[in-house]
GROMACS .gro file of C-alpha atoms in nm:
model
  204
    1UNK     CA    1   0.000   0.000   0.000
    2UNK     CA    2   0.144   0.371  -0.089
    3UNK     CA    3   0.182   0.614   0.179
    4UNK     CA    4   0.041   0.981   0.134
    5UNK     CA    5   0.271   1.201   0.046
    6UNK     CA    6   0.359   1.467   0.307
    7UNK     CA    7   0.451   1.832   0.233
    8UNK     CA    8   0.662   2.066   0.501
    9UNK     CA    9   0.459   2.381   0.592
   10UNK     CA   10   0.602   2.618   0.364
   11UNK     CA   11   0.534   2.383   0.066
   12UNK     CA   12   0.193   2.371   0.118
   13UNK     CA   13   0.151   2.728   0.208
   14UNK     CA   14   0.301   2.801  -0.083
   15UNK     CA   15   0.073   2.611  -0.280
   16UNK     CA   16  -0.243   2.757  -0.131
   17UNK     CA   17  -0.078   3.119  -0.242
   18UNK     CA   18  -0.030   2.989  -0.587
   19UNK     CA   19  -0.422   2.843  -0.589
   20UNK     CA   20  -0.548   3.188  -0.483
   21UNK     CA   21  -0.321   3.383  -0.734
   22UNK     CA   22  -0.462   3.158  -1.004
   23UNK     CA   23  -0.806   3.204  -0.896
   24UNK     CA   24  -0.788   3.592  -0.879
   25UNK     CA   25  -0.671   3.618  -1.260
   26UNK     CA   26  -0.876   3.374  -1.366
   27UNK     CA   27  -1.163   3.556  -1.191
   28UNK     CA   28  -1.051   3.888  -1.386
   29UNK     CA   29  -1.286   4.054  -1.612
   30UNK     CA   30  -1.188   4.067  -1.995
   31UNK     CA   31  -1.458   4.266  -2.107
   32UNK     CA   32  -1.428   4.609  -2.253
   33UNK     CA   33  -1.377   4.912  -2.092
   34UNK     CA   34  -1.703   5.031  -2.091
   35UNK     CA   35  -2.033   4.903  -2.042
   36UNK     CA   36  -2.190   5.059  -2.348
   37UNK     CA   37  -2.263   5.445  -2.539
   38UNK     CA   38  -2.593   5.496  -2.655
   39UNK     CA   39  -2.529   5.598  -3.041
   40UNK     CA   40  -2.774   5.591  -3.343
   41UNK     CA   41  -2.659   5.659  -3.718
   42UNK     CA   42  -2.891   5.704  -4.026
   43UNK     CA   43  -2.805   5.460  -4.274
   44UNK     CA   44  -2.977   5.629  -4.596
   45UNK     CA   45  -2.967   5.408  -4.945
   46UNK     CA   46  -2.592   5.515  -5.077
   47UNK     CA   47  -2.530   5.686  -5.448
   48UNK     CA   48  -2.405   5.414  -5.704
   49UNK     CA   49  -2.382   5.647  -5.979
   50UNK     CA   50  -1.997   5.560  -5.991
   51UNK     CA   51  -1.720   5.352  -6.188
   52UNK     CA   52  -1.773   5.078  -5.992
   53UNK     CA   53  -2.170   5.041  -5.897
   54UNK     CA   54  -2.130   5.092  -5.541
   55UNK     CA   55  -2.136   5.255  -5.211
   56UNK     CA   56  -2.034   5.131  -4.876
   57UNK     CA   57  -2.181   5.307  -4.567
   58UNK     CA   58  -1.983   5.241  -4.262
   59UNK     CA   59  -2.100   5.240  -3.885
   60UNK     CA   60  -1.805   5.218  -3.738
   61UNK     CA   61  -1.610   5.348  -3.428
   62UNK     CA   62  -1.482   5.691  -3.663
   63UNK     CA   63  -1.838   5.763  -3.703
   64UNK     CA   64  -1.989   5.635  -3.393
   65UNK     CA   65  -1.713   5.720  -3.079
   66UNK     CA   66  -2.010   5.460  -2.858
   67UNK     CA   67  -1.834   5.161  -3.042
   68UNK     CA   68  -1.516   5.258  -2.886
   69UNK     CA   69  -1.378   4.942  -2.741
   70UNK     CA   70  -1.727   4.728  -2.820
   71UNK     CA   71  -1.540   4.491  -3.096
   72UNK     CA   72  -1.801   4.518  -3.358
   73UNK     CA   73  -1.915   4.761  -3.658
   74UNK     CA   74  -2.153   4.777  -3.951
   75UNK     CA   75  -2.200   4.860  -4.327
   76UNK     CA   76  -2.492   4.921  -4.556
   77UNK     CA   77  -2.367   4.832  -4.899
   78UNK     CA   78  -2.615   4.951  -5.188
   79UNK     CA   79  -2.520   4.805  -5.575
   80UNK     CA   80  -2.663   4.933  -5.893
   81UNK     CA   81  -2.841   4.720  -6.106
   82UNK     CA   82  -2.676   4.445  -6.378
   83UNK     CA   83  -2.372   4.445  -6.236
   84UNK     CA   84  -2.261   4.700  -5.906
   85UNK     CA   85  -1.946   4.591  -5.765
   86UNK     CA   86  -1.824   4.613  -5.409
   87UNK     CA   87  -1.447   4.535  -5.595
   88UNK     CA   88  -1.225   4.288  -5.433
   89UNK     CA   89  -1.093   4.394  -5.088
   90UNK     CA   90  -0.964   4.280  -4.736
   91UNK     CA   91  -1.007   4.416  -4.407
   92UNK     CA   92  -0.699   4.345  -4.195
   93UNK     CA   93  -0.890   4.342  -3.847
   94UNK     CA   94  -1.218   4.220  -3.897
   95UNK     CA   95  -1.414   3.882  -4.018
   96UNK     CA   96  -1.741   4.030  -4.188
   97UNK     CA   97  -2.079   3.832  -4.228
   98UNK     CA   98  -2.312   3.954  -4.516
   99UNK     CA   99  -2.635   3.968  -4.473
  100UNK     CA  100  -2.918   4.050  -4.822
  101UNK     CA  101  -3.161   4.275  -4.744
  102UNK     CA  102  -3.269   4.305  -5.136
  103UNK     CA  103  -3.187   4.190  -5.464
  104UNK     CA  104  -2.955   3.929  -5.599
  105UNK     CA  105  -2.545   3.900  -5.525
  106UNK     CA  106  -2.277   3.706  -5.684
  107UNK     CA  107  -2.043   3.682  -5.372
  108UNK     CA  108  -1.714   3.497  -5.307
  109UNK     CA  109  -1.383   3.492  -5.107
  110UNK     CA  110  -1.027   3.335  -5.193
  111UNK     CA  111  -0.830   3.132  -4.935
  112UNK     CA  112  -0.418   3.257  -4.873
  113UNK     CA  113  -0.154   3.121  -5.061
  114UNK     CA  114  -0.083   2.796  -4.823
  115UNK     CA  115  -0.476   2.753  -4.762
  116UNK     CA  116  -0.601   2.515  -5.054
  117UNK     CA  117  -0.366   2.753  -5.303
  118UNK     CA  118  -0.594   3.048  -5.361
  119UNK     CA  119  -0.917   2.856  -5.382
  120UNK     CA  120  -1.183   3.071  -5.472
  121UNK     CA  121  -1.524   3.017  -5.260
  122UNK     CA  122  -1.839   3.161  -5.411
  123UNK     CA  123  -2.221   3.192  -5.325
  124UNK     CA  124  -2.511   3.346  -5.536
  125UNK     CA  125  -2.714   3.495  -5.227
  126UNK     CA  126  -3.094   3.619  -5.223
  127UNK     CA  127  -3.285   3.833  -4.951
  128UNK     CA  128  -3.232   3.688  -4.622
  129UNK     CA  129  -2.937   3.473  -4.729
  130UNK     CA  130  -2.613   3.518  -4.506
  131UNK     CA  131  -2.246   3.497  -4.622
  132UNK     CA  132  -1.936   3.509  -4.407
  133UNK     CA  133  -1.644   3.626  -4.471
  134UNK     CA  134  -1.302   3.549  -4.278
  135UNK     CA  135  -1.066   3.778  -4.176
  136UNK     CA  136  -0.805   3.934  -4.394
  137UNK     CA  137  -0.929   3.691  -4.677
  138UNK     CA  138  -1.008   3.911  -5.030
  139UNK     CA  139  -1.382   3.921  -5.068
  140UNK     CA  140  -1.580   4.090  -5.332
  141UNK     CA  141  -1.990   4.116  -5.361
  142UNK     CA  142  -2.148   4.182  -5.737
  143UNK     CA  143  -2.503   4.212  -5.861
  144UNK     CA  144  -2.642   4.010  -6.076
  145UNK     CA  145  -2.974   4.154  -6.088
  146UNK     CA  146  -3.197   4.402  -6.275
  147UNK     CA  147  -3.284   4.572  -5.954
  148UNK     CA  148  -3.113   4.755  -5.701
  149UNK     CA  149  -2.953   4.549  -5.397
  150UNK     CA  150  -2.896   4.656  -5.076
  151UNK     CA  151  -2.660   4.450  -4.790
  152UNK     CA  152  -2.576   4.464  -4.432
  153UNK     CA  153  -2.229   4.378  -4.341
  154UNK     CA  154  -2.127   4.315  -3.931
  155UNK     CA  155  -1.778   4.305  -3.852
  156UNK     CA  156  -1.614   4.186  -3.580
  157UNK     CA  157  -1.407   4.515  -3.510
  158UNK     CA  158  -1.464   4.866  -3.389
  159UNK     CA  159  -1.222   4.947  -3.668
  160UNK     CA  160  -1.149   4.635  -3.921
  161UNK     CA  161  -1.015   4.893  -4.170
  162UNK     CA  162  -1.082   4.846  -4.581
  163UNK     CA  163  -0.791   4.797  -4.875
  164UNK     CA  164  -0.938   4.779  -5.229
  165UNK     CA  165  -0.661   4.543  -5.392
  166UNK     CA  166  -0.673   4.729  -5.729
  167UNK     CA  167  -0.661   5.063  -5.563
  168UNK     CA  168  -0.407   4.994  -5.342
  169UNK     CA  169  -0.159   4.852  -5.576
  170UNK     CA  170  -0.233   5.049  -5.876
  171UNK     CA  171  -0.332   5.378  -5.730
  172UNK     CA  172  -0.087   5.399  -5.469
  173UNK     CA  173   0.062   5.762  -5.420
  174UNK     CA  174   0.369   5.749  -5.456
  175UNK     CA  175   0.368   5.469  -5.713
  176UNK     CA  176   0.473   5.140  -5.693
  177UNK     CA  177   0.788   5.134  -5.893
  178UNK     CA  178   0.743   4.945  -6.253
  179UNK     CA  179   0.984   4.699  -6.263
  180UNK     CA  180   0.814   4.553  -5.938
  181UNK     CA  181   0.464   4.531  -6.070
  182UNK     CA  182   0.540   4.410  -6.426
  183UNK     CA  183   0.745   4.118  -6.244
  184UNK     CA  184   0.482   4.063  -6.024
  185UNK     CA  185   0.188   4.031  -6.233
  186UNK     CA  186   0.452   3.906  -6.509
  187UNK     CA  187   0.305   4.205  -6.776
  188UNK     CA  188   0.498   4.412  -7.030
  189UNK     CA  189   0.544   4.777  -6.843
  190UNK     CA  190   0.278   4.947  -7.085
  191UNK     CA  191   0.013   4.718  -6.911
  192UNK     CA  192   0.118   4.840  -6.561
  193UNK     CA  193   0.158   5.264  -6.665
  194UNK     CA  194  -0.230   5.208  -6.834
  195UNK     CA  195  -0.344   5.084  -6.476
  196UNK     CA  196  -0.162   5.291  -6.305
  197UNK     CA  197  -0.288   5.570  -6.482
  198UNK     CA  198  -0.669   5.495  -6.413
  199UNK     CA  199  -0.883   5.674  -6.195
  200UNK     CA  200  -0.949   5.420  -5.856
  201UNK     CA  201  -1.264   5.466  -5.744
  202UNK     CA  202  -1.272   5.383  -5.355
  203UNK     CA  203  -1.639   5.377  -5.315
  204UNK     CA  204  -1.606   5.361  -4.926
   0.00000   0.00000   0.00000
């Protein structure tokens, strides 16, 4: 038969000091630093007479201050008939989920380079359908409908930030030097100086 094991004082008081340490930070609250900010924002249907169909209408913590430190943030997303575009984008901070309030969208995400090797996931999406979106991942949303649609994104940031691919590596101020684009999309130069010389819409 084993015998108990038997600790000297100090051991075990020690012990007990760890147990109550542990208990305090696990007891520790890790919720925000506020309870909440009572904050309304009119969302009003967004202009899509522009290049690309589109206009996002953020609710985030820049217009709202209440969603300081809350974790979350909206959009209203309105696309023009046959064929508005919300282009290809990311946002670094944030997973999004989609939901269609009207109309018909052609919507899709591709995986990073060591996830599946760029595979592209897509989803035609009616009223009421819900599409998500995972963080950092390039997303786009189109319309493939004779009517106007209309969107409601939720993000999981107060600020999960927005960069339009073509926009940002086309229409970057300064430029992007030539010799780095034309190896990188493996174009002749002239390719590269017409894009770069296009007007980028950032319909945010």
């Amino acid at each position: 038969m084993m015998k108990g094991a038997h600790f000297p004082a100090t051991t075990a008081a020690f012990a007990l000091l760890a147990l109550a340490t542990f208990h305090l930070v696990s007891a520790s609250d890790p919720s925000s630093l506020q309870d909440f900010c009572v904050a309304l924002k009119n969302t009003d249907a967004g202009n899509t007479s522009n290049a690309v169909g589109s206009k996002v209408t953020p609710a985030n913590v820049e217009q709202i201050a209440g969603l300081n430190t809350l974790g979350i943030s909206l959009a209203r997303i309105d696309y023009a008939p046959n064929g508005g575009l919300n282009p290809p984008h990311t946002h670094p901070r944030a997973s999004e989920f989609l939901v269609v309030m009207e109309g018909t969208l052609y919507v899709g995400f591709v995986t990073s380079n060591s996830d599946n090797g760029n595979k592209l996931f897509t989803k035609v999406l009616y009223p009421g359908d819900v599409f998500v979106f995972p963080v950092g991942l390039i997303h786009f949303q189109f319309n493939i409908g004779k009517v106007n649609a209309v969107a409601i994104a939720g993000l999981s940031s107060q600020n999960p930030g927005v960069i339009t691919i073509a926009n940002a590596v086309f229409g970057s101020k300064p430029p992007i030097k030539l010799d780095v684009l034309t190896k990188a999309f493996q174009v002749e130069s002239n390719v590269v100086e017409y894009l770069q010389n296009q007007f980028w819409y950032d319909n945010n």
